[in-house]
XYZ file of C-alpha atoms in Angstrom:
692
model
C -7.223 84.490 150.070
C -5.111 84.071 147.640
C -2.900 86.591 147.071
C -2.269 87.672 143.127
C -0.214 89.646 141.284
C -3.730 91.388 139.472
C -4.541 93.066 143.055
C -1.355 95.407 141.824
C -1.963 96.007 138.196
C -5.506 96.223 138.825
C -4.952 99.179 141.462
C -6.733 102.513 140.705
C -5.113 104.292 143.303
C -1.412 104.381 143.991
C 0.559 106.587 147.493
C 3.917 107.057 146.365
C 5.158 106.029 150.121
C 8.543 108.057 150.077
C 7.848 110.655 148.182
C 10.995 113.146 147.861
C 13.119 115.242 144.632
C 15.694 114.569 146.380
C 16.072 110.955 144.902
C 15.649 110.190 141.893
C 13.989 106.937 142.118
C 10.610 108.413 144.200
C 11.325 110.983 141.441
C 11.100 109.672 138.309
C 8.635 106.986 138.739
C 6.554 110.049 140.101
C 7.326 111.257 136.124
C 6.760 107.985 134.748
C 3.275 107.143 136.215
C 2.324 110.962 134.691
C 4.074 111.523 131.248
C 2.913 107.392 130.738
C -0.964 108.834 130.853
C -1.938 106.698 134.450
C -5.606 106.671 134.603
C -5.700 106.401 138.544
C -4.711 108.835 140.930
C -1.569 108.903 142.602
C -1.021 110.429 146.243
C 2.866 111.498 147.076
C 3.556 110.734 150.722
C 5.756 112.178 152.988
C 4.820 113.465 156.844
C 7.930 116.806 156.385
C 6.443 118.146 153.160
C 2.570 119.916 152.656
C 3.323 119.805 148.867
C 5.609 117.863 146.371
C 5.900 117.502 142.453
C 3.639 120.475 142.068
C 0.379 118.363 143.531
C -0.879 118.101 147.949
C 1.855 115.596 149.785
C -0.308 113.335 152.014
C 1.878 112.573 156.068
C 0.719 108.775 155.829
C -1.530 106.340 154.252
C -4.142 106.685 157.348
C -3.978 110.192 156.224
C -4.974 110.140 152.430
C -8.733 111.438 151.596
C -9.734 107.313 149.594
C -7.661 104.373 150.530
C -5.198 103.516 147.636
C -4.783 100.198 146.280
C -1.408 99.688 145.932
C 2.016 101.503 148.057
C 5.074 101.628 147.114
C 7.188 101.465 149.710
C 10.357 104.033 148.886
C 11.404 103.550 152.446
C 14.006 101.806 154.382
C 13.410 98.951 155.712
C 13.677 99.775 159.305
C 10.126 101.437 157.934
C 8.444 99.296 155.811
C 6.240 97.172 158.593
C 4.977 99.513 160.366
C 3.825 101.982 156.525
C 2.765 98.231 155.695
C 0.658 97.759 158.952
C -1.275 101.087 158.450
C -1.625 101.138 154.438
C -3.444 97.005 155.494
C -5.390 99.001 158.447
C -7.035 101.403 155.729
C -7.474 99.854 153.033
C -4.489 98.748 151.502
C -4.350 95.939 149.128
C -1.247 95.487 147.279
C 1.915 97.176 147.982
C 5.821 97.190 146.549
C 8.917 96.875 148.302
C 11.789 98.111 147.074
C 14.275 98.325 150.258
C 17.283 95.740 150.334
C 18.168 93.754 154.333
C 15.587 91.071 154.081
C 16.756 87.713 154.310
C 19.792 89.022 151.855
C 22.970 89.310 151.789
C 24.082 86.604 154.592
C 24.224 90.379 158.061
C 22.466 88.892 160.741
C 20.549 91.975 161.221
C 19.193 91.383 157.501
C 18.295 87.397 157.860
C 16.056 88.151 161.487
C 14.686 91.575 159.448
C 13.330 89.088 156.872
C 12.131 86.002 158.912
C 10.234 89.281 161.082
C 8.496 90.256 157.168
C 7.505 87.038 155.963
C 5.578 85.927 159.684
C 4.216 90.325 158.497
C 2.867 89.289 155.255
C 1.571 86.325 156.925
C -0.472 87.706 159.209
C -1.822 90.912 157.040
C -2.210 88.260 153.380
C -1.902 91.568 151.300
C 0.346 91.103 147.999
C 3.678 92.038 147.545
C 6.682 92.287 144.714
C 9.700 92.141 146.687
C 11.474 93.083 149.105
C 14.709 94.115 147.488
C 13.960 94.271 144.507
C 13.992 97.596 141.455
C 10.069 97.333 140.419
C 7.251 97.031 138.196
C 5.153 97.697 134.863
C 1.716 96.536 132.927
C 2.342 98.271 129.799
C -2.092 98.240 129.015
C -2.332 99.849 132.436
C 0.455 102.346 132.397
C 1.935 101.359 135.711
C 5.187 102.193 135.477
C 6.241 101.724 138.962
C 10.792 101.479 138.125
C 13.277 103.917 138.386
C 14.172 104.723 134.865
C 12.803 106.450 132.655
C 12.927 103.681 129.858
C 10.879 101.871 131.111
C 7.987 103.538 130.646
C 5.418 104.576 127.577
C 5.869 101.096 126.341
C 4.203 99.648 123.079
C 1.883 97.526 124.428
C 3.045 93.826 123.440
C 2.259 90.504 124.145
C 5.234 89.161 125.575
C 5.574 89.451 129.380
C 8.945 89.545 131.843
C 9.900 87.729 134.979
C 12.962 88.968 136.376
C 14.871 87.996 139.895
C 17.525 90.275 139.459
C 15.453 94.085 139.129
C 18.616 95.795 137.184
C 18.059 93.032 133.884
C 14.936 94.307 133.893
C 16.162 97.747 132.607
C 18.472 96.825 130.238
C 16.325 93.680 128.811
C 13.384 95.691 128.156
C 15.749 97.908 126.420
C 17.530 95.859 124.043
C 14.081 93.817 123.775
C 12.765 96.884 121.579
C 14.820 97.150 119.991
C 14.868 94.428 118.545
C 11.332 94.569 118.370
C 9.144 93.084 121.330
C 6.279 94.831 122.801
C 6.318 94.354 126.228
C 2.608 93.153 128.214
C 4.047 93.157 131.622
C 7.427 94.104 133.462
C 8.397 92.610 136.556
C 11.603 92.763 139.351
C 10.229 90.128 141.890
C 12.864 90.474 144.279
C 13.251 88.491 146.907
C 9.729 87.177 146.490
C 8.218 87.468 149.955
C 5.385 87.178 148.864
C 4.961 86.713 145.033
C 6.961 84.752 143.518
C 7.574 83.668 140.206
C 4.719 81.191 140.505
C 2.437 83.804 141.271
C 3.768 85.823 138.412
C 3.355 82.580 136.159
C -0.363 82.018 137.487
C -0.936 85.581 136.276
C 0.130 85.763 132.953
C -1.211 82.427 132.007
C -4.278 83.692 132.957
C -3.667 87.167 130.666
C -5.592 87.187 127.112
C -2.701 89.916 126.317
C 0.252 87.735 127.104
C 1.504 84.904 124.774
C 4.794 84.690 125.990
C 7.322 84.222 128.893
C 10.393 85.057 130.061
C 11.915 84.294 132.779
C 15.470 84.686 133.899
C 15.787 83.024 137.701
C 18.504 82.668 140.267
C 16.324 80.464 142.526
C 13.040 78.551 142.867
C 10.990 79.160 146.476
C 8.250 77.345 145.321
C 9.171 74.461 143.254
C 5.950 72.562 143.351
C 3.747 75.773 143.041
C 6.452 76.593 140.262
C 5.994 73.304 138.611
C 2.320 73.302 138.319
C 2.140 76.571 137.101
C 4.821 76.061 134.186
C 2.775 72.767 133.561
C -1.051 75.234 132.695
C 1.748 77.581 131.363
C 2.365 75.001 128.819
C -1.451 73.446 128.535
C -2.798 77.336 127.176
C -0.062 77.354 124.556
C 2.555 80.435 126.828
C 5.882 79.270 125.742
C 7.903 80.362 128.528
C 11.405 80.900 128.100
C 14.327 80.978 130.309
C 17.806 82.000 131.870
C 18.742 80.566 134.902
C 22.103 81.077 137.130
C 23.047 78.337 139.046
C 25.497 76.433 136.608
C 28.391 77.006 138.812
C 28.738 76.655 142.439
C 29.807 80.330 142.883
C 27.087 81.021 140.722
C 24.557 79.054 143.072
C 26.548 80.837 145.614
C 26.023 84.316 144.745
C 22.690 83.389 144.354
C 21.822 82.242 147.676
C 23.763 86.145 149.064
C 22.442 88.472 147.505
C 18.567 87.426 146.523
C 18.327 84.477 149.199
C 17.039 81.688 146.533
C 18.221 78.426 147.105
C 19.677 77.875 143.393
C 19.592 73.943 143.515
C 21.123 71.184 140.681
C 21.349 72.378 137.783
C 20.448 69.213 135.844
C 17.535 68.582 137.935
C 16.053 72.079 137.127
C 16.965 71.290 133.220
C 15.172 67.866 133.712
C 12.359 69.924 135.256
C 12.558 72.100 132.470
C 11.681 69.133 129.595
C 9.087 67.694 131.424
C 7.736 71.290 131.376
C 8.481 72.564 128.094
C 10.492 75.606 129.507
C 12.769 76.442 126.713
C 16.662 76.795 128.337
C 18.743 80.262 126.534
C 22.371 80.351 127.664
C 22.601 84.185 127.474
C 20.088 86.850 128.237
C 20.260 87.633 124.436
C 19.117 84.063 123.626
C 15.513 84.740 125.415
C 15.410 87.867 123.168
C 16.308 85.834 120.081
C 14.031 82.826 120.908
C 11.369 84.689 121.995
C 11.069 87.348 118.332
C 11.310 83.405 116.669
C 8.060 82.888 119.026
C 6.705 85.820 117.899
C 5.591 84.851 114.594
C 2.893 82.461 116.793
C 4.391 79.327 114.742
C 5.418 76.028 115.795
C 7.406 73.286 113.302
C 5.213 69.869 112.768
C 9.012 67.853 112.803
C 12.743 68.452 113.924
C 13.785 69.164 110.091
C 15.546 72.410 109.916
C 16.743 73.637 105.939
C 19.070 76.342 105.673
C 19.625 79.001 102.555
C 23.401 80.700 103.210
C 24.880 82.513 100.084
C 28.821 81.244 102.101
C 30.721 78.374 102.425
C 31.915 79.642 105.366
C 28.258 79.414 107.056
C 27.606 76.328 105.666
C 30.938 75.356 107.230
C 29.886 76.772 110.889
C 26.224 75.025 110.432
C 27.500 71.822 110.227
C 29.616 72.065 113.361
C 26.356 74.489 115.018
C 23.776 71.563 114.063
C 26.586 69.259 115.154
C 26.117 70.181 118.746
C 23.016 70.889 118.968
C 21.750 67.725 117.720
C 19.778 69.484 115.257
C 18.004 68.467 112.294
C 19.077 69.245 109.195
C 17.134 66.539 105.841
C 18.670 65.571 102.849
C 16.358 67.559 100.294
C 13.866 65.635 98.532
C 14.632 65.540 94.491
C 11.446 67.290 93.512
C 13.210 70.607 95.336
C 16.253 69.861 94.659
C 14.968 70.021 90.255
C 13.072 73.401 91.672
C 15.695 75.372 93.133
C 18.518 74.500 90.088
C 17.067 77.318 88.053
C 17.936 80.280 91.050
C 21.258 79.685 91.895
C 24.823 78.836 89.245
C 24.937 76.406 87.374
C 27.981 75.258 89.361
C 26.186 75.215 93.185
C 26.156 72.204 95.050
C 22.012 71.897 96.042
C 22.073 70.747 100.054
C 21.237 71.270 102.942
C 22.408 73.823 104.173
C 22.692 75.792 100.630
C 25.843 78.125 99.966
C 23.724 79.246 96.178
C 26.713 81.874 95.471
C 25.055 85.048 94.292
C 21.754 82.957 92.921
C 20.242 83.726 89.252
C 17.541 86.730 89.504
C 14.854 87.154 87.544
C 12.684 89.300 86.623
C 9.722 90.579 88.865
C 10.620 87.746 91.708
C 13.479 87.151 94.330
C 15.694 84.320 93.781
C 16.144 83.627 98.261
C 12.178 83.748 98.922
C 11.501 81.143 95.993
C 14.451 78.673 96.985
C 12.621 79.473 100.648
C 9.558 78.764 99.324
C 10.912 75.714 97.229
C 12.290 74.689 101.092
C 8.799 75.039 102.928
C 7.261 72.966 99.935
C 9.784 69.923 100.615
C 7.831 66.998 102.554
C 11.080 66.956 104.759
C 11.832 70.589 105.781
C 9.378 71.518 109.232
C 11.090 75.124 109.512
C 12.810 77.168 107.139
C 16.146 79.286 108.500
C 17.217 82.176 105.912
C 20.458 83.835 106.664
C 19.641 87.893 106.156
C 20.583 90.652 107.543
C 17.841 92.555 108.827
C 16.623 95.347 106.402
C 15.302 98.513 106.554
C 12.054 99.764 105.369
C 12.402 98.503 102.681
C 8.987 98.782 101.238
C 10.118 100.998 97.338
C 12.016 97.921 96.864
C 9.717 95.741 96.844
C 11.639 93.423 99.504
C 9.054 93.897 101.371
C 6.209 92.699 99.143
C 8.586 89.233 98.354
C 8.583 88.739 102.349
C 5.325 88.553 102.630
C 4.402 86.387 99.882
C 7.058 83.954 101.078
C 4.941 84.535 104.468
C 1.811 83.273 103.086
C 2.805 80.597 100.565
C 3.359 78.694 104.380
C 2.074 77.419 107.995
C 5.837 75.915 108.639
C 7.906 78.526 110.841
C 10.444 80.718 108.308
C 13.250 81.961 110.455
C 15.976 85.244 109.292
C 19.323 84.661 111.186
C 22.080 87.737 110.457
C 25.813 85.701 110.614
C 26.619 88.118 113.455
C 25.252 89.962 115.109
C 24.525 93.832 113.875
C 23.657 97.371 114.392
C 19.784 97.226 114.006
C 18.795 99.958 111.043
C 16.229 102.385 111.184
C 13.015 100.964 110.904
C 13.599 97.497 111.065
C 11.703 96.435 113.149
C 8.700 97.842 111.760
C 9.597 95.829 108.348
C 9.920 92.779 110.796
C 6.839 93.550 112.110
C 4.939 94.407 109.064
C 6.680 91.428 107.090
C 5.549 88.727 110.134
C 9.544 87.443 109.364
C 12.091 87.357 112.985
C 15.531 88.701 111.874
C 17.527 86.613 114.583
C 21.440 87.903 115.417
C 23.946 85.201 114.838
C 24.836 81.675 113.125
C 24.693 79.827 116.334
C 22.035 81.283 117.745
C 20.070 80.970 114.890
C 20.254 77.331 114.839
C 19.363 77.251 119.076
C 16.771 79.071 118.335
C 15.026 76.460 115.396
C 15.832 73.497 117.828
C 13.730 75.675 120.684
C 10.356 75.773 117.895
C 10.975 71.726 118.010
C 11.768 71.274 121.425
C 8.739 73.644 122.902
C 6.507 72.072 119.721
C 7.053 68.726 121.081
C 5.534 69.481 124.103
C 2.612 72.402 123.425
C -0.658 71.029 125.130
C 0.669 68.186 126.966
C -0.465 67.545 130.173
C 2.442 66.653 132.385
C 1.470 64.045 134.514
C 0.239 62.858 138.382
C 2.616 61.562 139.968
C 1.550 57.848 142.250
C 1.669 57.599 145.371
C 3.849 54.142 146.516
C 2.208 51.072 145.985
C 5.646 49.290 147.369
C 6.808 47.342 150.150
C 9.148 48.243 152.759
C 10.760 44.543 152.670
C 11.456 44.566 149.268
C 14.084 47.547 149.550
C 17.144 45.551 150.701
C 18.349 41.869 150.828
C 17.461 39.753 147.987
C 13.820 40.598 148.704
C 15.564 43.635 146.564
C 16.948 41.775 144.021
C 13.713 39.652 143.328
C 11.506 42.277 143.734
C 13.807 44.489 140.872
C 14.123 41.078 139.162
C 10.751 40.048 138.964
C 10.018 44.071 136.782
C 12.864 43.402 134.266
C 16.063 43.774 136.747
C 17.533 40.368 136.992
C 20.745 40.055 138.876
C 23.934 37.515 137.316
C 24.238 34.344 138.753
C 25.371 34.910 141.959
C 26.947 33.301 145.574
C 27.195 35.065 148.698
C 29.865 33.198 150.904
C 31.190 33.493 153.851
C 35.150 32.415 152.940
C 37.608 33.164 150.446
C 37.618 29.288 151.138
C 33.135 29.251 150.228
C 33.760 31.529 147.197
C 36.160 29.264 145.349
C 32.868 26.351 145.747
C 31.066 28.480 144.547
C 32.423 29.762 141.867
C 32.813 26.354 141.079
C 29.404 26.106 141.238
C 28.159 28.800 139.252
C 31.105 28.455 135.834
C 33.014 30.438 135.291
C 34.544 32.366 134.466
C 33.118 34.973 137.395
C 33.343 38.134 139.882
C 34.031 38.784 142.951
C 33.107 41.567 145.791
C 33.918 41.400 149.277
C 30.631 42.565 151.125
C 31.147 45.150 153.313
C 30.167 48.449 155.609
C 33.274 49.847 154.557
C 33.596 49.263 151.378
C 30.546 51.242 149.430
C 32.393 51.853 147.026
C 34.406 48.190 145.944
C 36.492 50.019 143.018
C 38.201 52.584 145.723
C 39.174 49.614 148.756
C 40.309 47.150 145.444
C 37.121 45.041 146.428
C 36.193 43.723 143.230
C 38.214 40.836 141.003
C 36.905 40.366 137.644
C 37.429 37.412 135.043
C 38.164 34.412 137.505
C 38.821 31.190 135.114
C 39.264 29.170 139.050
C 38.862 28.482 142.453
C 42.398 28.752 143.084
C 41.115 31.743 141.710
C 38.947 33.066 143.265
C 40.258 31.309 146.883
C 43.771 34.509 146.084
C 41.263 37.185 145.202
C 39.100 36.996 148.086
C 41.665 36.923 150.193
C 43.908 39.741 149.095
C 41.121 41.604 148.524
C 39.993 40.906 152.825
C 43.507 41.836 153.460
C 44.102 44.943 152.191
C 40.467 46.823 153.748
C 42.047 45.409 156.428
C 45.323 47.628 156.332
C 43.300 50.308 154.983
C 40.726 49.865 157.889
C 41.415 47.678 160.416
C 38.003 48.303 161.934
C 36.160 46.937 158.767
C 33.634 44.146 159.030
C 34.221 41.477 156.172
C 30.096 39.883 156.213
C 31.784 37.541 153.019
C 32.204 37.739 149.398
C 29.459 38.096 146.688
C 31.089 35.507 143.709
C 29.052 36.450 140.026
C 28.436 34.990 136.944
C 30.435 36.918 134.416
C 28.559 38.763 131.938
C 29.648 41.393 128.974
C 28.340 43.879 126.670
C 27.908 48.048 127.644
C 27.994 49.414 131.289
C 25.726 51.475 131.674
C 24.621 53.874 135.077
C 20.723 54.142 135.737
C 19.712 55.420 139.834
C 16.954 56.759 141.200
C 16.528 59.620 143.436
C 14.287 62.264 145.674
C 15.506 65.911 144.668
C 15.130 68.419 146.809
C 13.519 70.741 144.096
C 11.888 68.911 141.965
C 11.119 65.264 143.275
C 11.565 62.071 142.221
C 14.542 62.007 139.151
C 15.885 58.871 136.861
C 19.386 59.183 136.089
C 20.745 57.511 133.180
C 23.796 57.118 131.339
C 27.395 55.507 130.662
C 28.560 53.604 133.790
C 30.998 51.739 135.670
C 34.264 53.054 137.028
C 34.615 56.398 134.498
C 31.101 57.213 135.766
C 31.910 60.210 137.315
C 34.754 61.097 135.414
C 32.987 60.857 132.177
C 29.621 62.103 133.593
C 27.635 61.474 130.134
C 24.668 61.309 132.054
C 21.038 62.574 131.855
C 18.234 63.651 133.917
C 14.569 63.244 133.834
C 11.531 63.973 135.795
C 9.644 60.423 137.626
C 7.322 58.267 135.598
C 8.777 58.505 132.193
C 7.451 56.450 129.220
C 9.884 54.661 126.571
C 10.193 57.860 124.350
C 11.212 59.914 127.816
C 14.026 57.788 128.275
C 14.808 56.789 124.272
C 15.043 61.375 124.157
C 16.952 61.169 127.027
C 19.594 59.313 125.693
C 19.403 60.899 122.188
C 22.403 63.253 122.754
C 24.583 60.816 125.811
C 27.491 58.821 124.287
C 26.421 55.933 125.258
C 24.185 56.090 121.717
C 26.754 55.275 120.540
C 28.254 52.601 122.210
C 24.875 50.622 122.252
C 24.819 50.634 118.972
C 28.008 48.427 118.343
C 31.301 50.638 119.017
C 34.426 49.331 117.506
C 32.788 46.204 116.358
C 31.356 44.890 119.549
C 27.766 43.631 118.618
C 24.479 46.103 119.334
C 23.151 46.075 122.186
C 19.653 44.930 123.436
C 18.437 48.464 123.745
C 14.813 47.997 123.913
C 15.497 46.071 127.158
C 18.119 48.686 128.378
C 14.652 50.974 127.797
C 11.734 48.490 129.098
C 14.751 48.502 131.956
C 14.866 51.736 132.443
C 10.721 52.812 133.333
C 10.579 49.580 134.923
C 13.090 50.845 137.454
C 11.476 53.986 137.651
C 8.035 52.713 137.966
C 9.851 50.592 141.179
C 11.313 53.270 142.679
C 8.740 56.112 142.741
C 6.175 52.514 144.810
C 9.562 52.409 146.634
C 10.532 56.016 147.515
C 8.537 56.084 151.039
C 11.477 53.931 152.513
C 14.490 54.912 149.579
C 16.111 58.603 149.259
C 18.153 56.571 146.564
C 18.992 53.671 144.546
C 21.322 53.313 141.930
C 22.659 49.953 139.677
C 25.791 50.564 138.711
C 26.708 48.736 136.522
C 23.445 48.017 134.592
C 24.943 45.365 132.277
C 23.145 45.728 129.294
C 23.652 42.697 126.709
C 23.533 42.005 122.933
C 20.616 42.454 120.918
C 17.969 40.235 122.302
C 18.877 38.914 125.314
C 18.839 41.474 128.119
C 20.573 42.980 130.682
C 21.742 42.179 133.984
C 21.676 43.705 137.388
C 24.914 43.784 138.708
C 25.832 45.819 141.312
C 22.536 47.776 143.386
C 23.136 50.435 145.557
C 20.247 52.103 147.965
C 20.214 54.798 150.666
C 17.126 54.830 152.868
C 15.601 57.420 154.014
C 16.153 58.434 157.725
């Protein structure tokens, strides 16, 4: 039987195991269920009590008058297994386990208990939320199994929250409701020994009342299942808006210690999000604001944003933030400029973003609304952002009517953003819901929210590609065969000869033609530059012989046992140095790495990652925010590089790795030299790591 969160939320009978009025958790949960009107039966269980909370109390799950569908296990960790086994014997379908000490915390006893409990869950085959969680809420089912009183009696809505941090649920729901979000589900998933993020996403994709899914992620336990579920959400048009810990090493270590999660490499996580259209946020507050923008239900047809404000300083900040976030602010059309002119002072410079100063009012019209309408009519503009604080319930002033008119005049996203976060006025969320205008908090957040809409729109409904099976040949994974196989797909090396001795290297250089590069070939010189094993721009046979001798002597001094297999003499090529790499990420599978190459690669870290396979569009998008893009365009008088050849080479390189991933764990070309436009690329230095 497949475990499903539906087993929890479809419960009609519920048992509170560990019911007591001496602890606020069971006391508050019982009160939340009763006060919110849970329509099913609630059975308190405590062997020391005949009555509690004013109702009969039962000694155990076996003594209930009818089987419990769901058991809330508010008991110590050592008592959970026995209660769970008894429950399953008596018809129990699902459970929420609140106790910690199941693999979390790093203590040996906890680790042993966690491993044993995982086996128990496999044996019993029961859906469990937790352990080490704070519970959950199904709003339409009035199923409030969370111990804080304000997480109850909530108005139902389209947003589902799944958080691996139990305490975060309370704060998120509280803050989000103040901003006008309404929920279908709020789930604290804990250590996820049974149901995990993938299971909850699958459930929410199938739920007709959920349109947006918010995630607080510490670690992804089943990446393949998670990606499958995320792909279903993308195909179904249900945005996933997420924040994940683990950007820093300390964060990754903390996640592993308190939740047992494997955080993984954050850059690889972002590559996975890019593939599956998961909107990534920097803060919990941004998750709320972004979800608010998505709640309007409109997606742009392109990236172009028009910003309207009444402040020159805000315009300056918008230019900065748009540059930082690579947001697109197109020039306004002449028709738009002309339409706006009558609503702004005569000295107003009409541009995008615009500082209107004090807009010129007209009887019966709202100048800001008319300016936004003009923006929305512009074919170059895909989204409209109006700098405006959330009003209160201003129906009498006609403000709501003007905004309703604006929203009705276009199908493009129209969002308001406040310059700085502010207190929400009484009636503000109702005004927001009535008008359909999201009011997000903060200028930079406004920019990121608009970008998020386009990020998702560009991927919405996309069917994510499947990994093809390897079709390569093990013999093509090293030496001359590797170079030949890469050359056959457009990644040819420079002309080169391997010479056995320093003297032979001089002869090889003369045959190739000067200038040349010389590199030492030795198992002890995998990073050649670090041991002085590379010499560039040599213009004579004598210089080549001297350089080869010098690098052999230096390596010998560094490692007397070094084995020198010879010297690689290569044609010197000049161009833009690029790093191309492909590897098998432990969590997310085969990944392409592309960025600025050469000896400064680790210092600059100007790289982008994409899940394989990739298309040419994927590669171009990956390079869009890299400094590499400027180098390729021709930096400081250099000729433009052959970007088309690089893009084609990157796709071919990724496909080569996919075909040979059975034998290669990692392959890297650094540098891949991108020659001037029309001249192609050269794979200068190739490094591989075989599978063990």
